[in-house]
Coordinates of C-alpha atoms in Angstrom, one line a residue:
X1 CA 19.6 119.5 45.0
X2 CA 18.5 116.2 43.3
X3 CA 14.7 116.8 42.5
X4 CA 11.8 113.8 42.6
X5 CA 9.1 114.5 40.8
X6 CA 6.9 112.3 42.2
X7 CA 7.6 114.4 46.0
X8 CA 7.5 117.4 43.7
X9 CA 4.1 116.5 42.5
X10 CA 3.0 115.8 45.9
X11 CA 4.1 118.6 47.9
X12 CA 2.9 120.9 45.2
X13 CA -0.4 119.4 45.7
X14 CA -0.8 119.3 49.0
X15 CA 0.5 123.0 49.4
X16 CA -2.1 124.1 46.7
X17 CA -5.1 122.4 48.3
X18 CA -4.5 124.0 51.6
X19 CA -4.0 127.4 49.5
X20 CA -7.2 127.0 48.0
X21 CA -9.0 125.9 51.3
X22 CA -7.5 128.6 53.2
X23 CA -9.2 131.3 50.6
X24 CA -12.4 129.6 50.5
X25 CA -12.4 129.4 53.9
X26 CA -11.1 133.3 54.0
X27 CA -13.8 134.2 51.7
X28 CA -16.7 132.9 53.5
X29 CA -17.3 131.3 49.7
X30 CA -18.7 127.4 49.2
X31 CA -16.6 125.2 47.8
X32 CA -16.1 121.4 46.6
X33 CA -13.4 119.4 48.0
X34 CA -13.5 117.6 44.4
X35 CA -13.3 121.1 42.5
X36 CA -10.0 122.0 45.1
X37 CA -8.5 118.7 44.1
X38 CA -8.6 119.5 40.8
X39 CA -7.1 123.0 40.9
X40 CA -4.5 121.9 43.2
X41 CA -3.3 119.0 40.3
X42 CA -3.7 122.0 37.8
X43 CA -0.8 123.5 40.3
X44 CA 1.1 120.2 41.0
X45 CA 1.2 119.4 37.5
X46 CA 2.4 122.6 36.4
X47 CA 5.0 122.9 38.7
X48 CA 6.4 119.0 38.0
X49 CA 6.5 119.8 33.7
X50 CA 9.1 122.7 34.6
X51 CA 11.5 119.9 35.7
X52 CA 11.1 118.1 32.1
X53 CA 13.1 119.1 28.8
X54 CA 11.4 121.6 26.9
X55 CA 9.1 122.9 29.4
X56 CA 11.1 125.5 30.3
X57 CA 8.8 128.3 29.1
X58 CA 6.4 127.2 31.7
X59 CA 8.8 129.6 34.0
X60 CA 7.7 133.0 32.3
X61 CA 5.9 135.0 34.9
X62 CA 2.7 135.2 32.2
X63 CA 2.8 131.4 32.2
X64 CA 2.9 131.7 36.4
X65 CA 0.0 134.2 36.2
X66 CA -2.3 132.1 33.8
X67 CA -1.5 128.9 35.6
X68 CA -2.6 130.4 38.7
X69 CA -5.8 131.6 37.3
X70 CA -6.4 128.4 35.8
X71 CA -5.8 127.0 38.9
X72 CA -8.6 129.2 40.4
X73 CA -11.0 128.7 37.7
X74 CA -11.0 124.9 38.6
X75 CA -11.4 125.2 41.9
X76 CA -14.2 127.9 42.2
X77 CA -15.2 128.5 38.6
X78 CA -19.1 130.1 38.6
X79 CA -19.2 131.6 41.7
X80 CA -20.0 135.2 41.6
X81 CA -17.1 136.4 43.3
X82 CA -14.5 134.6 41.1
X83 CA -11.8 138.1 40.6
X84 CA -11.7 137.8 44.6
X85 CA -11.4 134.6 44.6
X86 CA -7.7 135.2 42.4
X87 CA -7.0 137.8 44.6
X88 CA -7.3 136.4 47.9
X89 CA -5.5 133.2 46.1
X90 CA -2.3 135.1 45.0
X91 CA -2.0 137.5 48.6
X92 CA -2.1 134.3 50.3
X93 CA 0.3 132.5 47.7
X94 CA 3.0 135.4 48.0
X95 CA 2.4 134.8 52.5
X96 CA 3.4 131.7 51.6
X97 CA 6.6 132.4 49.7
X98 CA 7.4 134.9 52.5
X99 CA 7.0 132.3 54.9
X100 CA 9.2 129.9 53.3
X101 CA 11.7 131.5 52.6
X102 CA 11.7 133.2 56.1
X103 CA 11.9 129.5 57.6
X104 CA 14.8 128.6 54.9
X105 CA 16.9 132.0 56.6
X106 CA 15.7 130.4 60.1
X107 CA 16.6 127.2 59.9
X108 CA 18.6 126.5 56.8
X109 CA 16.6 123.6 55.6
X110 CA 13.4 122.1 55.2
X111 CA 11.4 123.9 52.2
X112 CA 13.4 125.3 49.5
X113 CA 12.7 126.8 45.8
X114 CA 13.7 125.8 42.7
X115 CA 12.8 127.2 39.3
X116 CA 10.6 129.6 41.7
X117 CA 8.6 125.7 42.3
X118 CA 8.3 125.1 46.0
X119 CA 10.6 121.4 46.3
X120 CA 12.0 119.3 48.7
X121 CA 15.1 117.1 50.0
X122 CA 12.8 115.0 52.3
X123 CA 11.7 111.4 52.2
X124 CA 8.2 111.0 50.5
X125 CA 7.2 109.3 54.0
X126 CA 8.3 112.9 55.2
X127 CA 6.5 114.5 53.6
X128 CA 3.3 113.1 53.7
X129 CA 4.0 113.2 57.4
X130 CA 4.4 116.3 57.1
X131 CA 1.2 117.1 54.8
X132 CA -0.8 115.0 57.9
X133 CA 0.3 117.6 60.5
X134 CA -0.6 120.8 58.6
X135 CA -4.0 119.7 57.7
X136 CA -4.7 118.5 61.2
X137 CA -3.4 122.5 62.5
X138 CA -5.7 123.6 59.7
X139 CA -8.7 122.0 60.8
X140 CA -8.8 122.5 64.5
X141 CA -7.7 126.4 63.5
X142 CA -10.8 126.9 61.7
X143 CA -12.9 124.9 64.0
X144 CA -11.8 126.7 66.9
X145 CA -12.1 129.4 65.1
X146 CA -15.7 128.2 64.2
X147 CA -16.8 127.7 67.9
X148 CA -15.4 131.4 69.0
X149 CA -17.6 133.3 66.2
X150 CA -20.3 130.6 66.4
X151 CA -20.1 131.2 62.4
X152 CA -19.3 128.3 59.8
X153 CA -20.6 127.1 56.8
X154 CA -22.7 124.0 56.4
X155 CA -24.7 122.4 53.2
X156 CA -27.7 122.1 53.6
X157 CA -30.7 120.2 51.5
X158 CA -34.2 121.3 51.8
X159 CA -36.4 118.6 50.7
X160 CA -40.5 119.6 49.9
X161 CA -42.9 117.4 47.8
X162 CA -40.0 115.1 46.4
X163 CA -38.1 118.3 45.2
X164 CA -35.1 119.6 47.3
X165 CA -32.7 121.8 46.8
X166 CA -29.1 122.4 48.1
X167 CA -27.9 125.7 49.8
X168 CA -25.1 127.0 51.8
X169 CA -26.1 127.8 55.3
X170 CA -23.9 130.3 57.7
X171 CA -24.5 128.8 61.0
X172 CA -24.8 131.4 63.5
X173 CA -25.6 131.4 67.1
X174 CA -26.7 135.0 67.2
X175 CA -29.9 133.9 65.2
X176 CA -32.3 132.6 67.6
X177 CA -35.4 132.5 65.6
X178 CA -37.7 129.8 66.6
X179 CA -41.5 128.2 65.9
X180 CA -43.3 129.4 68.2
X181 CA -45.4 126.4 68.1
X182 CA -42.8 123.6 68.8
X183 CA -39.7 125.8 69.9
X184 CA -37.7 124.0 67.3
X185 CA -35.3 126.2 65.6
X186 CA -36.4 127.8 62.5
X187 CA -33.8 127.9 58.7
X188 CA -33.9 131.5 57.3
X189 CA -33.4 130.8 53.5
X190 CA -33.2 134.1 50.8
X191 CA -36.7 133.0 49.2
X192 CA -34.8 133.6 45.6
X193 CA -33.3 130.5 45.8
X194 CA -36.0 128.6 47.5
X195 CA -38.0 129.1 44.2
X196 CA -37.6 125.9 42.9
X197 CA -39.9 124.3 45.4
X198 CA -42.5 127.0 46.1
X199 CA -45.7 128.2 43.9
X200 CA -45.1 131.1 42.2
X201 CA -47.4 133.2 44.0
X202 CA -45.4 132.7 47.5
X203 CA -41.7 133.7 46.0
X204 CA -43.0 136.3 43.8
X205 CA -45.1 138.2 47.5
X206 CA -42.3 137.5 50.1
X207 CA -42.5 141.2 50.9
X208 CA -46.1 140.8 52.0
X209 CA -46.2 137.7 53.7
X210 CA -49.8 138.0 54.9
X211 CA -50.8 138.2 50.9
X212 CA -49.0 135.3 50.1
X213 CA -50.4 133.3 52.7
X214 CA -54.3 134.6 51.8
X215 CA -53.4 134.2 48.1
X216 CA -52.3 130.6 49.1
X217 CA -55.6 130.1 51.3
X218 CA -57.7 126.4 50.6
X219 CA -54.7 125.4 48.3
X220 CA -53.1 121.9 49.0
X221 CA -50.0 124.0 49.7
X222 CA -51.4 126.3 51.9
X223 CA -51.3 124.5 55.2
X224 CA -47.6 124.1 54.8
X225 CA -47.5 128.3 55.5
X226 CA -47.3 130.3 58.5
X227 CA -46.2 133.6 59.8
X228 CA -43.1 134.1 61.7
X229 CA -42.7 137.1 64.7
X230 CA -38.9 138.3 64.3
X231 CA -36.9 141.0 65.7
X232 CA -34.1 142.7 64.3
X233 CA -32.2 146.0 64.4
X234 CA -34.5 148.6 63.7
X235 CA -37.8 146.3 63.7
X236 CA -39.2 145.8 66.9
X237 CA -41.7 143.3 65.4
X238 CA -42.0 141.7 62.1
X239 CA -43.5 138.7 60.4
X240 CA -42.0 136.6 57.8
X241 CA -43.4 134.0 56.0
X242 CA -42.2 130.4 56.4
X243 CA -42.5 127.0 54.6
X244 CA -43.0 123.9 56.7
X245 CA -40.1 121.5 55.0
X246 CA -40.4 117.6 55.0
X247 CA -36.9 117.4 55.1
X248 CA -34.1 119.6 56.6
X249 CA -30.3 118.6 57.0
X250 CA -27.7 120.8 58.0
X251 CA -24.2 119.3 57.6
X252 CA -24.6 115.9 58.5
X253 CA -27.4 116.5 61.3
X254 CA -30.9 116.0 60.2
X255 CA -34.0 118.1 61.4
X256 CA -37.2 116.2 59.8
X257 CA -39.5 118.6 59.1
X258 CA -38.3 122.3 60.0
X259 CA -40.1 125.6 59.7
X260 CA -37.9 127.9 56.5
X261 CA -38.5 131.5 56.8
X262 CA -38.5 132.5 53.6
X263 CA -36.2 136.2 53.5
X264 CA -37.5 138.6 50.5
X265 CA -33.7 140.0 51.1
X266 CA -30.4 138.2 50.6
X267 CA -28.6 136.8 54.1
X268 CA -25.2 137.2 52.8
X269 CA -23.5 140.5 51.8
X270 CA -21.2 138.8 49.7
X271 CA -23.8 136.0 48.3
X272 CA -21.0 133.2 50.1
X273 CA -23.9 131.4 51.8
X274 CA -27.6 131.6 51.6
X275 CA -29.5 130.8 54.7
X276 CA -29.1 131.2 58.4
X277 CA -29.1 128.3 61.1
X278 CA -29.1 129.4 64.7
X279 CA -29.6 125.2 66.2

């Protein structure tokens, strides 16, 4: 089969984007379209130099291993999580072989490996055609999925005094906290990484919320505090203390000036997101 590399590069790309998305997405992990570019041309690229004299060595399974981690480095290098990352990368890598070469037994045609390098026969306008439907199946997937669970994630930027800081909110609509004041719904950030934009004397009490907000008392930041009533499993009623924001976006929707509970314990398990939205 007559190989193009400039289909090769392409499909290789497009196939390890969507690789990477999926185990971000599987992972419940933030990412950066920009960072899963860049792994997925680590990938393309890779695959396209086997196809050029003296490049052959590229084919040696250690050179497939560290290509792949490379790969994964790009795309999600400093999150804390990164060995699960690889993991979840390469299960749903070998899926995909399996699947390929399921459809090749199936059909006869249509995907095909060469030099172990997923390639092609099709037109380049095929292929991108191609490339157009899987995303589009990829997208409503996971935001059907999305509206089923009432759980994705969204970045969000709190803004306070001219500072603001960007987390990764979990929007779930099991979490119905609200002010009671306004009704508004209310962002439950871990306090640790709110600490940028509060005194020290609020993130360092965030287990006493009533201390913080006495210790705070007469200060110009104190009238931004107040105590929020929760319930959760095991606490019939609690109080945490929350932040009044001058600015709160969540994905592209914007808030104004939201309540934050501030959390003394993490939201996450896995650290993949770190506040809750229930609006």
């Amino acid at each position: 089969m007559t190989v193009y590399l400039d289909s090769l590069f392409l499909l290789n790309f497009i196939i390890d984007y969507l690789l990477l998305l999926v185990t971000a997405k599987a992972a419940g992990e933030s990412h950066r379209r920009v960072r899963l570019m860049a792994g997925a041309g680590i990938g393309a690229s890779l695959s396209a130099l086997v196809f050029l004299p003296g490049f052959q060595w590229l084919l040696h399974p250690a050179c497939k291993v560290a290509g792949g981690a490379l790969m994964v480095v790009a795309a999600y290098g400093g999150s804390p999580h990164l060995l699960r990352m690889g993991l979840l990368f390469f299960a749903f890598s070998c899926a995909l072989g399996g699947g390929v070469l399921l459809i090749g037994l199936l059909t006869g045609r249509g995907l095909t490996f060469q030099n172990g390098i997923l390639a092609t026969s099709m037109d380049l306008k095929l292929v991108l055609l191609s490339a157009a439907i899987c995303y589009l199946v990829l997208t409503l997937l996971f935001r059907r999925t999305g509206r089923h669970t009432g759980r994705e994630l969204e970045p969000t930027v709190v803004e306070i005094e001219g500072k603001r800081i960007l987390l990764t909110t979990l929007h779930d609509t099991g979490n119905t906290l609200t002010d009671p004041a306004t009704g508004r719904p209310v962002l439950v950030a871990e306090g640790e990484r709110m600490r940028d934009l509060l005194p020290r004397q609020i993130w360092s009490s965030l287990r006493d919320p009533a201390a913080a907000m006495e210790q705070c008392a007469g200060e110009d930041f104190g009238h931004r505090l107040r105590l929020i009533p929760y319930r959760a499993v095991g606490i019939d009623c609690g109080f945490m203390l929350a932040v009044r924001a001058d600015r709160v976006s969540v994905g592209r929707r914007e808030y104004g000036g939201l309540l934050v509970a501030l959390s003394p314990t993490p939201v996450s398990d896995g650290g993949g997101y770190g506040a809750l939205f229930g609006g």
